[in-house]
Structure formats: C-alpha cells, structure tokens
Amino acid sequence: MKKRKLAPKILWILSILTLIFLWAPMILVIVYSFSNNKYGSSWEGFTLKWYVKLATNDQVRDALMRSLIIAGVTVVVSTLIGTVTAYGLYKLNFKGKNFLRTSILLPIVFPSVVTGSALLVFFTRLIHLPLGYPSIIIAHIVFCSPLAVFIILGRMQRFDWAWEEAALDLGATPLRTFIRVTGPQLLPAIMASAMLIFPWSFDDFVITYFVAGVGSTTLPIYVFSQLRFGATPVINTIGTLFVTVTMLGMLAVYFVQKMGKSSSSA
Amino acid sequence: MPVLDDMSASQAQAKKREKRKLTLDITAYLSPIIIIVVVFVFAPLAIILFFSFLKSGPYGQIIYTFTFENIAAILGGGYGKVFLKSVYLAIQTNFLCILLGYPIAYYIARFGGKRKVLWIFLIIVPSWSSYLIRLYALKTLVGTKGTINTLLINIGVISEPIQILYTNFAVTMALVFAWLPFMILPIYAALDGLDRSVLEAATDLGATPFRRFFRVTLPLTRGGLLAGSILVFIPTVGEWLVPHIFGGSKIMMAGSLVAHKFTAVGNIPQGSSLAIMLAATLVLILYLTIKWGGREALEKAL
Amino acid sequence: MSGSDTLNTEKQPAFCLEIRDVVKQFPGVTAVDHISLEIKEGEIFTFLGPSGCGKSTLLRIVAGLENQDQGDVLIAGEVVNDLPPYKRDCSTVFQSHALFPHMSVADNIGFGLVERKIPKADIKKRVQAKVDLVNLGGMEDRFPHQLSGGQMQRVALARSLVLEPTVLLLDEPLAALDRKLRKEMQIELKRIQREVGTTFLNVTHDQKEALSLSDRIAVMKDGVLLQIGTPNEIYETPRTRFVASFMGATNIFAGSVIDASDDLLTFKADTGLQVIIPTPADIPADQITGFSVHPELIDLIQGDANPELTCTETDVMLPGTIKEVFYLGDFSEVSVILDDTDLILTVYMTRGWNGPNMKMSEGEHIIAQWSGESMNLLVG
C-alpha cells in the first residue's frame, strides 16, 4: 500500500525537475529582460527600458518585418502546396508513390546545414538567383511544404470520404464539392498546419543563414549576430516576447483543434 | 455462369481511359511538390555531389579538376572521427532523452488527471519557442560568467568559475535541453493511448508493478519510443548551433564542419563533400529506420 | 456499341434502370461479372449477398462513383456510362449516412437543391415537405452529431428523396442501426417508398431484411448474379445450393435422379438416402443436383406413433436421434442425426397444438417427417 503511494511521488519529483530543467533558462531570460543590469545577466532592480530600446531599434524592426514577410509568404504557399499534394497522395495510386513520399521526407530529415549549403551552391553557382527574399522564401517553402503535406495527409486519413461521394452524388461538381464539403472539413487541419509552419519558418536560423546573403537580416540572424557579444538585454526582451507569442499561439492552436474536433464528431 | 475471358476490347479501352485520367490527376495535384523535390532537393544535392569531386583554389575559387581528395579526407582523416563523434553524441542524447523523458511522460499519462493539458502545454511551449534564444538562455545560465557560476561564487562555494562551456558535458546537456520535448510528447501519446484494462489484466495475472512495466507497458509504448527517437536522433546528428555555441572550436560535430567550410573558410568543394557525407549518413539512418520501424512510424513521428 | 442503337430496336417502355452485361475488375478480383438486369418503375429491388459479393460495387457503378470496365448502365432508358455522379438522375443513401457534419439538418437536406440552383423559398418548401415525410419535424436546425442513428438515417433519406431521383440507391441503409431500430426503419422505408413511389434499389447482406422489404431480389455471390425473383420465389424455390443455404434452407441433400417416370422421380442422395419427388414442370430431371428442405417444414414425431397411417408416396419419413436442442423461446432449433447415416437435419419446432409442455430431449428417438411439396429442387 505504501509502495503504491511512493511511486507517483518519485515520478512527480522527477517530472518537476525535468520541467525546471526545460524552463529555468527561459525564466532567467524573462527575469533579466526586466533587470537594470546592462549586460542582462543578473538582477539589479526592475526596469522597462530594454523594451523601450527594443521598440526603437531600427535593426530589430527591419529584421522582424523581414521575418514576418518571409514566414507569411511561406505559410500561404506551403499550405496550398501541402493541401493539393496531400489530396493527390491520398487519392491517387501510382507506381513510384512510395518513392515520392520518401523524397518529400528528405527536406524534413536532412540536417539544416545540408539543405542550406546545397541550396546556397545551387542558387549561386547554377541558377544565379540573387540572395535575399527570393532565395530565402524558396528555401523556406522547400522545408515547410513537406511538413504541411504530412500534417494534412494525417488528417485526411481520418476523414470520412463518403462525404465527398455524397456531395458528388447529390449533384455538386468536383469544384463545388471541394468548396462546400471537403474544404470546410479539412480547414482545421489546414489551419493547424499553417500555425505550425509559421513558427517553423519564422524561427529558422540555419538554412536562412546560408541562403540569406548580405543585408537580408532576419530576426534569428539578428539574434545570432548579437550572441557574439554574450548576453545582451535586448535579446532577453526578444526572448520574452517569443515565449509569450508562442504561448498565445499554442492556445490558439489548441482552441482551433478543439473546434475542429467538436464540428466533426458525428 | 459466364467464363471471364481475357480483357475484351472495351475493357482494355476502359483501362486506357483510366490511365489517362490518372496521369492527368497526378499532373494536376502533384506537379508542385514534384518540382520542389526535383528542382530544389535533388538538383542541389546533385550539384554538391558534383562539387565534392572538385578542387578548391587558394582564394576559394573552384578548380574544375576531378579529385577524390575531399572524400578521402573524410573517410581516412580527422573528419571521419568528427562524424563518428556526431553519431555517438546523437545516440547518447537519445538515450538521455529516453531516461529523462519516460518518467515525466509516464507521470503525465498516469497521474496527470485534469492537469494533463497544462503539463503538455508547459512541455510544448519551450519546444516551439525560438531555438536560438533557448540555446542562448541556457548559455546565460551555465556560462563562465553565467548565473550558476556567479551564484556559486557569491555564496562562496567556489572561488573560480567552473568551466562548463566548451566541454562534452555542455554539448550533451544542450542537446538534451533542446530535444527533450520531442521525446516526451510521442512517449506520452503512446502511454496515454494505452488501454487501461490491459494493465489491469497484467496485474490480475500476477505481475508486480515492476514486472508489469517491463513486460507490458514498455513493449506497448515501443511505437512512441521509436517516434521520439526518430525526432531526437535525426536532427542531433546534423546539429550545428549546439556545438557552435556550447562546443566552440573544441567540440566539433559534422554539422559544424559543413557550416565552417561554407561560412568561414569558403571552401565549397570540401564543404560539399562533407555535406554529401552527412546527407548519406542521414539517408542510411532513414533507410534503417524505414526497414526496422516502417515508413508509417517515420511519417507519424513527423 | 452505343446505347441508342439498342434503344431503337426496343419499342417497349424503357425500364427505370437497366444494367447490361456490366463487368468490373479490381486487382485480383472480379467484383461484378457480366451482370444484366432490369428494374421496373416503382419497385423496391434488392441486391442480396454476403459481403464481398460485388453488390455494393454494382450499386456504386449505377451511382457513377465507380466506372465499369465494360457494359452499359441505363437510367430511364438513357445510357449514363459517361456521366459523372453529379449528372446522374439517381441518388444514394450511404451506409455511414455521410451527413455533412458542418451543416444543419435542413441544410443537409437542401444540399442538392442548392446545386440545382432552385430559388431559396422553393428550397425551404421542398425541404420542409421531406422533413415531414420522414417525421423529423422540429429537428431542422440540429446538427448531425446531435442526432441518433435512426434520425441520421432519416436525414440521409430525405436528402436524397428531395431531389426526386428516378432511382434511389440505398447502400446497406440499415446495417449501422441496432436490431430494434432496424425493424422500425424497415417499416418506415416501405411506407415512405409507397408514399413517394420512387424506385428503390437496395443493397443488403441481411436476407430477412431483403425478404420483408423487397418486391424483387437479386442474389449475388462472387460478382455473379445467381437468381432473381420475388421474395417468395427466392425463399421457397432457391435454385442453387448457395441461394438455398443463404436463405436459411440448411437441409441440403446433394445427389441425382436415378429413375424418372411421368409424374414421379426417384432421387438418390450421395449419402444413400432415397426419396420420391413429384416431377417438376420446369426442370429437366437430368439437371437436378439436389434438393433442400427448410427447417420449419419438417415435423418431428415423438414416441412410437405408426407413421404408415398418414403417409403418401412422396412424403418422407426418416428415423433419427435428437443430438442437440437449442431453446430459443418462440421456437427450438433441434439437430437430428438420421439413423444409419451421419447426416444432421436441422428442424425448427414451434409448439403449436402440443402446448407449452411439449419438450424434446437430447438422445430421444424420433421420426422426422416432411411432405413431398416441401422439397425444393436444386440445379446448381
């Protein structure tokens, strides 16, 4: 009887320690972002001045805008490609389908340095694409659209395709069927993939670093360039905002999924 | 009862029509991804494969002479050791992630109760916050002038800061710190999906909790362990940022070599050959994963 | 090969639905094997067969959800081979109901009308009429996940009927319902069909449902059409061993006719049993391969009653021992081992005149008896 009560307690302690391990550095960053210490690495009284500094920092603002534009375009294009591809992979049976599926996995499983360097050489030495927005966005689509494919494909496997047949049977053309039935039913999955791709693209450093060229500083590249100087208070504020936005994003995804579940639980 | 002869003419025609429709559909739905895969995955890989057999000039230019030098340097020399070390670190990280991740996943699944969602939330948030900033945050904690050292010196436990950065320990810790959530979540999913009555049956049949765990729970969550291992092992093998930030020039991994050659040295042929070797390593791992765990496990994991 | 040629030679009023020599193969199986049949206007026609017999595939070919490899499908006299499902004048009630989860009951029912660009007010009126027809008044604004299985079934039915199709296709419409509800919906389906007069083409694996619901039944197995007939014909005179056993005639005796006179045949079963059968009008004696007897047509005589008294020439009387009795309440299923054979006879005993105290016990010696008319001849 005593043993049974002991086991959960030990597990609880281990779990809490693990959580502390995962969170302690982040919490320090958040705390230091409000600290007066000019190196941002110890507590010297409360201040908001680093946030003011962040807000007035043109470099940060440019980098943020650049990252937002890149992630925005990437999300739209990747989700579109992901939806169409998942539909094709689900519906069609053909020779080489497994090969194609494996090939689509490659950009996800390859180390970023491989994808980044290969694309860099490809862009600069073969097709002479100017480094900057085009190269970054193409690179992001390359590693994000496979993600969308597999997220949406996963949902499609749990989708009742009789809905689609019923719509066709009731007189809706394939296009109308997609607009009225299949599309609305897949929407939660499409939204979820968009919400996962956005941080994926926004946060990417390695691949972007390879193909960005000079002058296309995204937010992660800015952070990386600041890291050379060790701890800085501005990075702390960026980190704090990052965690906050991620939390809000997670909550949004959670509620979208919950909505999707309740509307499809027939 | 009519005997079915070979395909009649109209049947053959029907098959032909179906085939044409299939080709059309494949073009309509799959051409974007095929273009991505062929133009932006296979073609770049082919280019760096080609470049890895070329020489580099003293100023970083490419000399179009065929050579095996780059490949030989990896297979024979010090670079090979770095590759082995990368795989070793990845295996070690994976093992540590299971060791740390299983208890918490088990706790949440069995005893999480109403707070399950909160626990999961607290594990997901760090994994989706900026990777770079998390590594930076960890560095702030363990660095020479980091919080831990400052604290220990201030309370007089030590007089000189402990050198944590640029050691094997730092790299391993950072890898575990970065990838642990990706191990916890699949294990949790597997444990949570476990049929409680199976466990009750095991107890009923006389298994002690300890034996039950090893004979029933663990085998039944193999899928989650496999998925977690895929998610942790594959990215750690090619890691660059962690060895870059926590290993400096002392602890190198394969990813740091590639990045170093491209971004610092500017030796494209050598960088290409290293990237190709890294890609080949990953393809081998991928192949073994599909062979042992099946494609499904891999896709599910992602 | 075009349908119009065939149409011109045929001056009779067109059938509601015609299937002509349709073949469909999937890798490794022939799902539909040269099937031809005609369905008349206003009848309830059922494809009956075990799962995997091709009945659903045939239905899906009619609906246009599957393309046949060969053969023609004609709806109201017109070849529809090349028409996509959304242009065919038929509508399907799916086994899983396939109600659109994001639409209310009214929107589900009105779905097809919207596609036909019917004015809104008109849609509302027509939807309401069908809501009333299927007794769903007051549920118009509910969503599918708020409905019970039977209600979902009714919505699916109304959604198809509102389009006034030439043929309504029902793919195992009752399979997803529990037993009690199934019976209720059978009655409902029949009532609705009589009310609207639409031709119903039903698919089921449940022979009781087929018998009670249908005007005509087509029994299928392995993609082949075995027999078409009214429920009575299919049940009383199944022509093949498979149809006989599928319709519940578990007592099947394979054998051949060894002696034939003008009005009587001597049939010898492979197990040695020999019976006299009245010569049938429609089957040549040399084609007979066996006979079947429904278990409820057999009487068991207890004790030492003298059988000779009531016996005519074609009646069959066989001594045997009761092996097992399954008490099922309204009747008992009794297995009898016939003497000197290892043949097991299944007999359904209702108590009838003998009252509630009639009992059969295992090991008891009895005589199994059935009349000559009870024997149904098989040809395959």
PDB file of C-alpha atoms in Angstrom, chain B residues 2-16 18-19, chain C residues 21-35 52-54 56-58 60-61 65-71 220 222-224:
ATOM      1  CA  PRO B   2     -20.073 -16.785 -67.984  1.00  0.00           C
ATOM      2  CA  VAL B   3     -16.398 -17.554 -68.057  1.00  0.00           C
ATOM      3  CA  LEU B   4     -14.222 -14.499 -67.919  1.00  0.00           C
ATOM      4  CA  ASP B   5     -12.013 -14.418 -70.992  1.00  0.00           C
ATOM      5  CA  ASP B   6      -9.055 -12.154 -71.466  1.00  0.00           C
ATOM      6  CA  MET B   7      -9.824  -8.489 -71.369  1.00  0.00           C
ATOM      7  CA  SER B   8     -12.204  -7.615 -74.130  1.00  0.00           C
ATOM      8  CA  ALA B   9     -11.638  -4.604 -76.337  1.00  0.00           C
ATOM      9  CA  SER B  10     -13.976  -2.342 -74.402  1.00  0.00           C
ATOM     10  CA  GLN B  11     -12.378  -3.345 -71.138  1.00  0.00           C
ATOM     11  CA  ALA B  12      -8.946  -2.527 -72.476  1.00  0.00           C
ATOM     12  CA  GLN B  13     -10.294   0.806 -73.598  1.00  0.00           C
ATOM     13  CA  ALA B  14     -11.712   1.489 -70.156  1.00  0.00           C
ATOM     14  CA  LYS B  15      -8.353   0.739 -68.559  1.00  0.00           C
ATOM     15  CA  LYS B  16      -6.645   3.027 -71.007  1.00  0.00           C
ATOM     16  CA  GLU B  18      -8.496   5.355 -66.529  1.00  0.00           C
ATOM     17  CA  LYS B  19      -4.749   5.510 -67.041  1.00  0.00           C
TER      18      LYS B  19
ATOM     19  CA  ASP C  21     -23.510  -7.091 -69.208  1.00  0.00           C
ATOM     20  CA  VAL C  22     -21.591  -4.999 -66.704  1.00  0.00           C
ATOM     21  CA  VAL C  23     -18.102  -6.122 -65.681  1.00  0.00           C
ATOM     22  CA  LYS C  24     -15.857  -4.559 -63.064  1.00  0.00           C
ATOM     23  CA  GLN C  25     -12.480  -5.899 -62.092  1.00  0.00           C
ATOM     24  CA  PHE C  26     -10.283  -4.835 -59.263  1.00  0.00           C
ATOM     25  CA  PRO C  27      -6.708  -6.049 -58.999  1.00  0.00           C
ATOM     26  CA  GLY C  28      -7.083  -9.753 -58.252  1.00  0.00           C
ATOM     27  CA  VAL C  29     -10.884  -9.959 -58.149  1.00  0.00           C
ATOM     28  CA  THR C  30     -13.791  -9.676 -60.499  1.00  0.00           C
ATOM     29  CA  ALA C  31     -16.234  -7.686 -58.399  1.00  0.00           C
ATOM     30  CA  VAL C  32     -19.014  -7.671 -60.983  1.00  0.00           C
ATOM     31  CA  ASP C  33     -19.033 -10.471 -63.527  1.00  0.00           C
ATOM     32  CA  HIS C  34     -21.227  -9.926 -66.614  1.00  0.00           C
ATOM     33  CA  ILE C  35     -24.380  -8.910 -64.798  1.00  0.00           C
ATOM     34  CA  GLY C  52     -17.617  -9.006 -50.884  1.00  0.00           C
ATOM     35  CA  CYS C  53     -20.089 -10.375 -53.417  1.00  0.00           C
ATOM     36  CA  GLY C  54     -19.942  -7.218 -55.519  1.00  0.00           C
ATOM     37  CA  SER C  56     -22.074  -2.550 -53.333  1.00  0.00           C
ATOM     38  CA  THR C  57     -19.737  -2.188 -56.294  1.00  0.00           C
ATOM     39  CA  LEU C  58     -22.668  -2.664 -58.640  1.00  0.00           C
ATOM     40  CA  ARG C  60     -21.674   2.367 -56.934  1.00  0.00           C
ATOM     41  CA  ILE C  61     -21.423   1.746 -60.682  1.00  0.00           C
ATOM     42  CA  LEU C  65     -18.992   6.546 -58.098  1.00  0.00           C
ATOM     43  CA  GLU C  66     -17.207   3.672 -59.792  1.00  0.00           C
ATOM     44  CA  ASN C  67     -16.682   3.120 -63.521  1.00  0.00           C
ATOM     45  CA  GLN C  68     -17.432  -0.273 -65.038  1.00  0.00           C
ATOM     46  CA  ASP C  69     -14.828  -1.872 -67.276  1.00  0.00           C
ATOM     47  CA  GLN C  70     -17.488  -2.986 -69.720  1.00  0.00           C
ATOM     48  CA  GLY C  71     -21.246  -2.950 -70.232  1.00  0.00           C
ATOM     49  CA  MET C 220     -25.275 -12.348 -55.799  1.00  0.00           C
ATOM     50  CA  ASP C 222     -18.547 -13.583 -56.102  1.00  0.00           C
ATOM     51  CA  GLY C 223     -19.704 -10.969 -58.590  1.00  0.00           C
ATOM     52  CA  VAL C 224     -22.144 -13.348 -60.255  1.00  0.00           C
TER      53      VAL C 224
END
